[in-house]
Tab-separated table of C-alpha atoms in Angstrom:
chain	number	residue	atom	x	y	z
A	1	MET	CA	28.592	44.632	11.637
A	2	LYS	CA	32.265	43.744	11.483
A	3	GLN	CA	33.415	41.695	8.302
A	4	ILE	CA	36.502	40.180	7.039
A	5	TRP	CA	37.342	40.911	3.131
A	6	PRO	CA	39.353	38.240	1.675
A	7	THR	CA	39.969	39.572	-1.784
A	8	TYR	CA	42.854	42.172	-2.373
A	9	ALA	CA	45.979	42.972	-4.031
A	10	TYR	CA	49.025	44.340	-2.471
A	11	SER	CA	52.251	46.127	-3.736
A	12	PRO	CA	55.117	46.485	-1.279
A	13	THR	CA	56.808	48.832	-3.680
A	14	THR	CA	54.230	51.460	-3.221
A	15	ASN	CA	52.679	50.270	-0.186
A	16	VAL	CA	49.152	50.331	-1.979
A	17	LEU	CA	46.389	47.956	-0.738
A	18	THR	CA	43.492	47.398	-3.230
A	19	LEU	CA	40.409	45.843	-1.969
A	20	THR	CA	39.116	44.201	-4.914
A	21	GLY	CA	35.344	44.223	-5.423
A	22	LEU	CA	34.725	46.378	-2.038
A	23	ASN	CA	33.447	49.791	-2.060
A	24	ILE	CA	33.514	51.338	1.445
A	25	ASP	CA	34.283	54.782	3.032
A	26	ARG	CA	37.327	55.584	5.119
A	27	ASP	CA	35.324	55.474	8.377
A	28	GLN	CA	34.334	51.882	7.400
A	29	LEU	CA	37.857	50.361	7.569
A	30	LEU	CA	38.837	49.223	10.868
A	31	LEU	CA	42.124	47.139	10.897
A	32	VAL	CA	44.588	45.665	8.445
A	33	THR	CA	47.187	43.036	9.799
A	34	ALA	CA	50.032	41.142	8.467
A	35	ALA	CA	49.282	37.979	10.144
A	36	ASP	CA	52.534	36.080	9.254
A	37	ARG	CA	54.659	39.085	10.483
A	38	GLY	CA	52.546	39.889	13.632
A	39	ARG	CA	52.304	43.411	12.381
A	40	ILE	CA	49.445	45.880	12.183
A	41	MET	CA	49.518	47.653	8.871
A	42	TYR	CA	46.387	49.850	9.362
A	43	ASN	CA	44.438	50.802	12.478
A	44	PHE	CA	41.796	53.443	12.191
A	45	ALA	CA	42.521	54.582	16.030
A	46	ASP	CA	46.361	54.989	15.530
A	47	SER	CA	47.691	57.782	13.408
A	48	SER	CA	51.049	56.187	13.195
A	49	VAL	CA	49.608	53.130	11.153
A	50	THR	CA	46.865	54.964	9.126
A	51	ALA	CA	46.742	55.658	5.264
A	52	SER	CA	48.413	58.669	3.669
A	53	ALA	CA	45.667	58.277	0.748
A	54	PHE	CA	42.220	56.590	0.694
A	55	THR	CA	40.129	56.272	-2.613
A	56	SER	CA	36.614	54.744	-2.463
A	57	GLY	CA	35.084	53.041	-5.395
A	58	ALA	CA	34.466	49.658	-6.977
A	59	ASN	CA	37.667	48.788	-5.809
A	60	THR	CA	38.816	50.874	-2.781
A	61	ALA	CA	42.289	51.564	-2.640
A	62	LEU	CA	44.730	52.980	0.144
A	63	THR	CA	48.337	53.926	0.567
A	64	LEU	CA	49.606	52.608	3.728
A	65	VAL	CA	52.250	54.240	5.930
A	66	ALA	CA	53.412	51.250	7.832
A	67	THR	CA	56.729	49.597	7.111
A	68	THR	CA	56.687	47.101	4.331
A	69	ALA	CA	59.743	45.296	5.505
A	70	GLY	CA	59.622	41.571	4.819
A	71	LEU	CA	56.428	41.841	2.820
A	72	THR	CA	55.662	40.683	-0.686
A	73	THR	CA	52.924	40.840	-3.354
A	74	THR	CA	51.488	37.627	-1.894
A	75	ALA	CA	51.542	38.867	1.835
A	76	ALA	CA	48.805	37.182	3.911
A	77	LEU	CA	46.749	40.316	5.151
A	78	VAL	CA	43.602	40.262	7.298
A	79	ILE	CA	41.425	43.208	6.540
A	80	TYR	CA	38.447	44.032	8.826
A	81	PHE	CA	35.737	46.341	7.927
A	82	ASP	CA	32.139	47.493	9.090
A	83	ASP	CA	29.570	46.919	6.540
A	84	GLN	CA	27.365	49.518	8.653
A	85	ALA	CA	24.343	47.120	8.197
A	86	THR	CA	22.248	45.968	10.981
A	87	SER	CA	20.031	43.536	8.960
A	88	SER	CA	19.516	42.606	5.428
A	89	THR	CA	16.379	41.291	3.451
A	90	VAL	CA	17.385	38.796	0.649
A	91	THR	CA	15.520	37.334	-1.857
A	92	GLY	CA	16.528	34.514	-3.647
A	93	THR	CA	19.705	31.989	-2.962
A	94	VAL	CA	22.345	32.880	-0.203
A	95	GLU	CA	25.520	31.057	-0.300
A	96	LEU	CA	27.810	31.337	2.631
A	97	GLY	CA	31.197	29.928	2.165
A	98	PRO	CA	33.582	28.800	4.936
A	99	THR	CA	35.789	32.215	4.872
A	100	SER	CA	32.422	34.449	5.181
A	101	LEU	CA	31.243	32.197	7.923
A	102	ASN	CA	34.222	32.145	9.942
A	103	ALA	CA	34.201	35.922	9.864
A	104	LEU	CA	30.846	35.990	11.427
A	105	GLU	CA	30.703	36.592	15.171
A	106	SER	CA	27.040	36.812	15.409
A	107	ILE	CA	24.361	36.276	12.939
A	108	THR	CA	20.458	36.269	12.983
A	109	VAL	CA	18.979	34.771	10.010
A	110	THR	CA	15.009	35.175	9.590
A	111	MET	CA	13.432	32.788	7.079
A	112	GLY	CA	9.654	32.983	7.113
A	113	GLN	CA	8.617	31.817	10.561
A	114	VAL	CA	12.132	30.387	11.348
A	115	THR	CA	14.692	32.525	13.473
A	116	VAL	CA	18.274	31.153	13.825
A	117	THR	CA	20.563	33.077	16.165
A	118	GLY	CA	23.925	32.415	17.294
A	119	GLY	CA	27.646	32.713	16.174
A	120	LEU	CA	27.594	30.239	13.308
A	121	THR	CA	30.859	29.159	11.989
A	122	ASP	CA	31.410	26.690	9.221
A	123	VAL	CA	32.430	24.081	11.742
A	124	GLN	CA	29.359	24.807	13.973
A	125	LEU	CA	27.027	24.456	11.005
A	126	ARG	CA	28.367	21.296	10.212
A	127	ALA	CA	28.730	19.643	13.661
A	128	SER	CA	26.646	21.540	16.201
A	129	ALA	CA	22.953	21.390	16.978
A	130	VAL	CA	20.743	24.158	15.614
A	131	THR	CA	17.505	24.808	17.374
A	132	VAL	CA	14.674	25.897	14.950
A	133	GLY	CA	11.371	26.981	16.253
A	134	GLY	CA	8.364	27.771	14.177
A	135	THR	CA	7.566	26.523	10.897
A	136	VAL	CA	9.960	25.082	8.400
A	137	THR	CA	8.801	24.612	4.578
A	138	VAL	CA	11.217	22.498	2.361
A	139	GLY	CA	10.281	23.099	-1.307
A	140	ASN	CA	12.220	20.217	-2.848
A	141	SER	CA	14.247	17.842	-0.553
A	142	LEU	CA	15.980	17.613	2.631
A	143	THR	CA	18.929	15.384	3.023
A	144	ILE	CA	20.363	14.445	6.586
A	145	SER	CA	23.319	12.594	6.206
A	146	SER	CA	23.650	11.411	9.908
A	147	GLY	CA	22.664	12.475	13.360
A	148	THR	CA	19.267	12.827	14.959
A	149	VAL	CA	16.377	15.105	14.073
A	150	THR	CA	13.954	15.710	16.892
A	151	ALA	CA	10.610	17.475	16.165
A	152	ASN	CA	7.995	18.374	18.654
A	153	ALA	CA	4.561	17.421	16.841
A	154	GLY	CA	1.382	19.077	17.606
A	155	GLY	CA	-2.055	19.718	15.926
A	156	ASP	CA	-3.456	17.134	13.942
A	157	PHE	CA	-0.158	15.179	13.842
A	158	ALA	CA	-0.162	14.662	17.583
A	159	ASN	CA	-3.926	13.735	17.560
A	160	SER	CA	-3.067	10.945	14.769
A	161	ILE	CA	-0.756	9.089	17.229
A	162	GLU	CA	-2.419	6.518	19.386
A	163	ASN	CA	-1.648	4.450	22.384
A	164	VAL	CA	-0.845	0.706	21.524
A	165	ASN	CA	-0.091	-2.302	23.426
A	166	ASP	CA	2.643	-4.142	20.914
A	167	VAL	CA	4.862	-6.945	21.473
A	168	GLY	CA	7.778	-4.786	20.579
A	169	ASN	CA	7.195	-2.548	23.581
A	170	VAL	CA	6.135	0.210	21.255
A	171	SER	CA	3.834	2.573	23.121
A	172	LYS	CA	2.656	4.694	20.140
A	173	LYS	CA	1.598	4.167	16.494
A	174	ILE	CA	1.231	6.249	13.565
A	175	ALA	CA	-1.233	5.473	10.822
A	176	VAL	CA	0.473	4.937	7.525
A	177	GLN	CA	-1.239	4.797	3.965
A	178	LEU	CA	0.599	3.152	1.074
A	179	TYR	CA	0.147	4.238	-2.483
A	180	ASP	CA	0.951	2.441	-5.568
A	181	ASP	CA	2.975	3.913	-8.556
A	182	ASN	CA	-0.097	5.288	-10.249
A	183	GLY	CA	-1.055	7.218	-6.888
A	184	GLY	CA	-3.882	4.595	-6.005
A	185	ALA	CA	-4.343	3.934	-2.401
A	186	VAL	CA	-3.080	0.258	-1.681
A	187	GLY	CA	-5.068	-2.211	0.594
A	188	VAL	CA	-8.692	-0.863	-0.254
A	189	SER	CA	-11.308	-3.288	-1.703
A	190	ASN	CA	-10.425	-2.609	-5.278
A	191	ASN	CA	-6.579	-2.382	-4.874
A	192	PRO	CA	-5.467	-5.257	-2.811
A	193	LEU	CA	-1.763	-5.504	-1.336
A	194	PRO	CA	0.094	-8.245	-2.763
A	195	ILE	CA	2.158	-10.206	-0.531
A	196	SER	CA	4.913	-12.677	-1.470
A	197	GLY	CA	7.019	-15.076	0.739
A	198	THR	CA	5.883	-16.489	4.158
A	199	VAL	CA	2.963	-15.048	6.202
A	200	THR	CA	2.795	-16.272	9.893
A	201	ILE	CA	-0.203	-15.860	11.948
A	202	GLY	CA	0.642	-15.769	15.406
A	203	SER	CA	-2.605	-17.292	16.984
A	204	ALA	CA	-5.556	-19.230	15.754
A	205	LEU	CA	-8.639	-17.533	14.301
A	206	PRO	CA	-11.059	-17.270	17.229
A	207	ALA	CA	-14.054	-19.528	17.262
A	208	GLY	CA	-17.308	-18.444	15.281
A	209	THR	CA	-18.332	-17.408	11.693
A	210	ASN	CA	-14.718	-15.680	11.090
A	211	ARG	CA	-13.822	-16.070	7.367
A	212	ILE	CA	-10.779	-15.577	5.144
A	213	GLY	CA	-12.278	-14.934	1.656
A	214	VAL	CA	-9.925	-16.317	-1.005
A	215	VAL	CA	-6.583	-18.191	-0.372
A	216	THR	CA	-4.302	-19.097	-3.329
A	217	ILE	CA	-1.639	-21.800	-2.478
A	218	GLY	CA	1.225	-22.125	-4.833
A	219	ALA	CA	3.500	-24.529	-3.085
A	220	GLY	CA	4.283	-25.312	0.465
A	221	THR	CA	2.461	-26.401	3.617
A	222	VAL	CA	-0.863	-25.087	4.728
A	223	THR	CA	-2.331	-26.451	7.905
A	224	ILE	CA	-5.861	-25.633	8.960
A	225	GLY	CA	-6.650	-26.514	12.697
A	226	ALA	CA	-9.775	-27.688	14.242
A	227	GLY	CA	-12.615	-25.163	14.976
A	228	THR	CA	-15.335	-23.302	13.254
A	229	ALA	CA	-13.533	-20.694	11.593
A	230	GLN	CA	-13.619	-20.960	7.670
A	231	ILE	CA	-11.723	-20.180	4.608
A	232	GLY	CA	-14.128	-19.247	1.812
A	233	SER	CA	-12.440	-20.893	-0.905
A	234	VAL	CA	-8.989	-22.398	-1.545
A	235	THR	CA	-7.181	-22.525	-5.023
A	236	ALA	CA	-4.356	-25.028	-4.599
A	237	SER	CA	-1.399	-26.014	-6.993
A	238	ILE	CA	-0.160	-29.407	-5.664
A	239	SER	CA	2.588	-31.673	-7.158
A	240	GLY	CA	4.125	-34.801	-5.856
A	241	THR	CA	2.365	-37.048	-3.229
A	242	VAL	CA	0.122	-35.369	-0.773
A	243	PRO	CA	-1.304	-37.254	2.264
A	244	ILE	CA	-4.811	-36.094	3.041
A	245	SER	CA	-6.880	-36.980	6.165
A	246	ILE	CA	-10.554	-35.929	5.821
A	247	SER	CA	-13.359	-36.418	8.401
A	248	SER	CA	-16.131	-35.562	6.188
A	249	VAL	CA	-16.666	-33.801	2.734
A	250	THR	CA	-20.052	-32.184	1.194
A	251	VAL	CA	-19.688	-31.881	-2.482
A	252	GLY	CA	-22.109	-29.306	-3.885
A	253	ASN	CA	-21.459	-29.894	-7.569
A	254	SER	CA	-18.874	-32.579	-8.916
A	255	VAL	CA	-15.328	-33.593	-8.226
A	256	THR	CA	-13.083	-35.385	-10.892
A	257	ILE	CA	-10.390	-37.693	-9.529
A	258	GLY	CA	-7.667	-39.053	-11.784
A	259	SER	CA	-6.631	-41.888	-9.569
A	260	LEU	CA	-7.121	-42.709	-5.903
A	261	PRO	CA	-4.723	-44.658	-3.422
A	262	ALA	CA	-5.979	-47.609	-1.476
A	263	ILE	CA	-9.028	-46.855	0.882
A	264	SER	CA	-9.518	-48.603	4.190
A	265	GLY	CA	-12.581	-48.311	6.273
A	266	THR	CA	-16.177	-48.159	5.137
A	267	VAL	CA	-17.465	-46.318	1.940
A	268	THR	CA	-21.041	-45.661	1.601
A	269	ALA	CA	-22.270	-44.944	-2.034
A	270	ASN	CA	-25.707	-44.385	-3.682
A	271	THR	CA	-25.825	-46.654	-6.507
A	272	PHE	CA	-28.656	-47.408	-9.360
A	273	ALA	CA	-30.345	-50.715	-9.567
A	274	VAL	CA	-29.426	-53.394	-11.987
A	275	GLN	CA	-30.791	-52.916	-15.448
A	276	GLY	CA	-33.939	-54.806	-16.080
A	277	THR	CA	-34.322	-57.614	-18.712
A	278	ALA	CA	-38.144	-57.914	-19.137
A	279	VAL	CA	-40.329	-55.378	-21.024
A	280	THR	CA	-44.168	-55.116	-20.914
A	281	THR	CA	-46.174	-52.697	-22.928
A	282	SER	CA	-49.928	-51.760	-22.725
A	283	ASN	CA	-52.638	-49.249	-23.905
A	284	PHE	CA	-54.681	-47.135	-21.530
A	285	THR	CA	-57.992	-45.461	-22.824
A	286	SER	CA	-60.268	-45.277	-19.691
A	287	THR	CA	-62.367	-42.310	-18.823
A	288	THR	CA	-63.328	-43.799	-15.676
A	289	ALA	CA	-61.718	-42.151	-12.538
A	290	SER	CA	-59.269	-44.214	-10.522
A	291	THR	CA	-58.641	-46.794	-12.982
A	292	VAL	CA	-55.417	-48.952	-12.492
A	293	LEU	CA	-52.865	-47.853	-14.961
A	294	ALA	CA	-50.045	-50.136	-13.617
A	295	ASN	CA	-50.220	-52.672	-10.709
A	296	TYR	CA	-47.755	-52.782	-8.075
A	297	ASN	CA	-44.693	-54.708	-9.139
A	298	ALA	CA	-41.841	-55.229	-6.688
A	299	THR	CA	-39.060	-55.776	-9.520
A	300	ARG	CA	-40.238	-53.124	-11.779
A	301	GLU	CA	-37.314	-50.697	-12.485
A	302	VAL	CA	-38.816	-48.241	-15.135
A	303	LEU	CA	-42.482	-47.011	-15.867
A	304	THR	CA	-43.033	-44.657	-18.812
A	305	ILE	CA	-46.183	-43.381	-20.205
A	306	PHE	CA	-46.872	-41.502	-23.714
A	307	ASN	CA	-50.132	-39.754	-24.389
A	308	GLU	CA	-51.257	-40.030	-27.977
A	309	GLY	CA	-54.399	-37.921	-27.202
A	310	ALA	CA	-56.647	-36.539	-27.967
A	311	GLY	CA	-57.745	-36.114	-24.494
A	312	ASN	CA	-55.707	-34.967	-21.342
A	313	LEU	CA	-54.510	-37.985	-19.360
A	314	HIS	CA	-54.351	-37.535	-15.475
A	315	ILE	CA	-51.866	-39.729	-13.443
A	316	ALA	CA	-51.399	-40.387	-9.843
A	317	PRO	CA	-49.494	-42.930	-7.719
A	318	GLY	CA	-51.869	-45.142	-5.621
A	319	ALA	CA	-55.495	-46.450	-6.183
A	320	THR	CA	-57.079	-43.026	-6.335
A	321	CYS	CA	-56.947	-40.605	-9.497
A	322	THR	CA	-59.417	-37.977	-10.622
A	323	THR	CA	-59.331	-35.020	-13.078
A	324	ILE	CA	-58.928	-32.692	-9.979
A	325	ALA	CA	-56.769	-34.884	-7.708
A	326	TYR	CA	-53.756	-36.247	-9.576
A	327	GLN	CA	-49.728	-35.854	-9.495
A	328	VAL	CA	-49.234	-35.224	-13.247
A	329	ARG	CA	-51.350	-34.315	-16.291
A	330	LEU	CA	-50.098	-35.221	-19.942
A	331	SER	CA	-51.488	-33.193	-23.042
A	332	ALA	CA	-51.473	-35.076	-26.190
A	333	GLY	CA	-47.866	-35.830	-27.335
A	334	ASP	CA	-46.406	-35.537	-23.659
A	335	TYR	CA	-44.199	-38.210	-22.306
A	336	TYR	CA	-43.810	-38.979	-18.422
A	337	GLU	CA	-41.170	-41.286	-16.687
A	338	VAL	CA	-42.357	-42.122	-13.124
A	339	PRO	CA	-39.678	-41.085	-10.611
A	340	ASN	CA	-37.276	-43.917	-9.329
A	341	HIS	CA	-38.616	-44.061	-5.911
A	342	GLN	CA	-42.306	-44.727	-7.345
A	343	THR	CA	-41.455	-47.262	-10.058
A	344	THR	CA	-42.865	-50.414	-7.986
A	345	ILE	CA	-45.965	-48.989	-6.637
A	346	THR	CA	-49.559	-48.963	-8.238
A	347	HIS	CA	-50.353	-45.977	-10.452
A	348	SER	CA	-54.070	-45.013	-11.544
A	349	ALA	CA	-55.197	-42.850	-14.361
A	350	VAL	CA	-58.170	-41.131	-16.089
A	351	PHE	CA	-58.635	-39.545	-19.434
A	352	ALA	CA	-60.872	-36.164	-19.166
A	353	THR	CA	-61.940	-36.963	-22.808
A	354	ALA	CA	-61.284	-40.081	-25.105
A	355	GLY	CA	-57.708	-40.855	-25.552
A	356	THR	CA	-54.910	-43.400	-25.771
A	357	ALA	CA	-51.887	-43.770	-23.737
A	358	ARG	CA	-48.866	-46.101	-24.276
A	359	VAL	CA	-47.526	-47.558	-21.035
A	360	THR	CA	-44.136	-49.329	-20.823
A	361	GLU	CA	-42.785	-51.169	-17.893
A	362	VAL	CA	-39.105	-52.781	-17.466
A	363	SER	CA	-38.551	-55.329	-14.805
């Protein structure tokens, strides 16, 4: 394969040309030209410009017979030789500089499954398109400063691309998995994706039981439209004056309100009765079934019973109470306060065995 050798030393006094670092035989040297003089200094096929002496070695040297007129030790010589190599296997790093690349008329480089063929000059490598077929494996990183890289994808990669109907007229989509700094997949249940800024939902949630789990609102405006879509729970940090329009609210536990603005319309509230002022006490000792413990009293607000014992006391609202048909049974030392909605009606009682109960009424 024809090559250009760039490193040499020339003495016009002795007409000796030394090829520094090149060890070749005489039949490998093809041509030496003095480019700036337009003169052939050596031609293997012309005896008038051959060499009178030729010494192979680590620094091949030859004595030229061509004229040295106008030449100096810094003469620009172009040296062509044949390296007599058809192909080479190289392991490690190969560096091709501009000088050696410009000397290559044709090159075939095979790297694993990649074969690049063509006349690759420095300009071509920098500016021309190189078609690569097969598989390319990049060990560290690949930097592309500009231009376009086109890859024909196949196998699983092609199967992972799906048809989509997107507002941006994008006909294909590729699934992408994000990972955090610790290598964990982002977006899964135990590693949510944090979002800052503004999130715009293009259309309302469809009707039904669709839910958004938890929404934390730091500042700004949140508008929830009509419909049956739900937000599981909302934590809001609100400052300033916030107008609120609520159609109905169901409170499961409790609500603490520091202050309220003026309220117009109708407000319905469940209230307790006014505190009573009259107190009546009595004792109950009957062992006869369905004995009246407290008669009907429309103004009675509180009715309590304490069983001193020793027998068990059976109590029922209404006129009938037995030891097997009753509402509550009090053992010795037990206390019973009649529910709020039963305080005015008649209550009956009976001791299973002898005992005493203390009855208190407030009206």
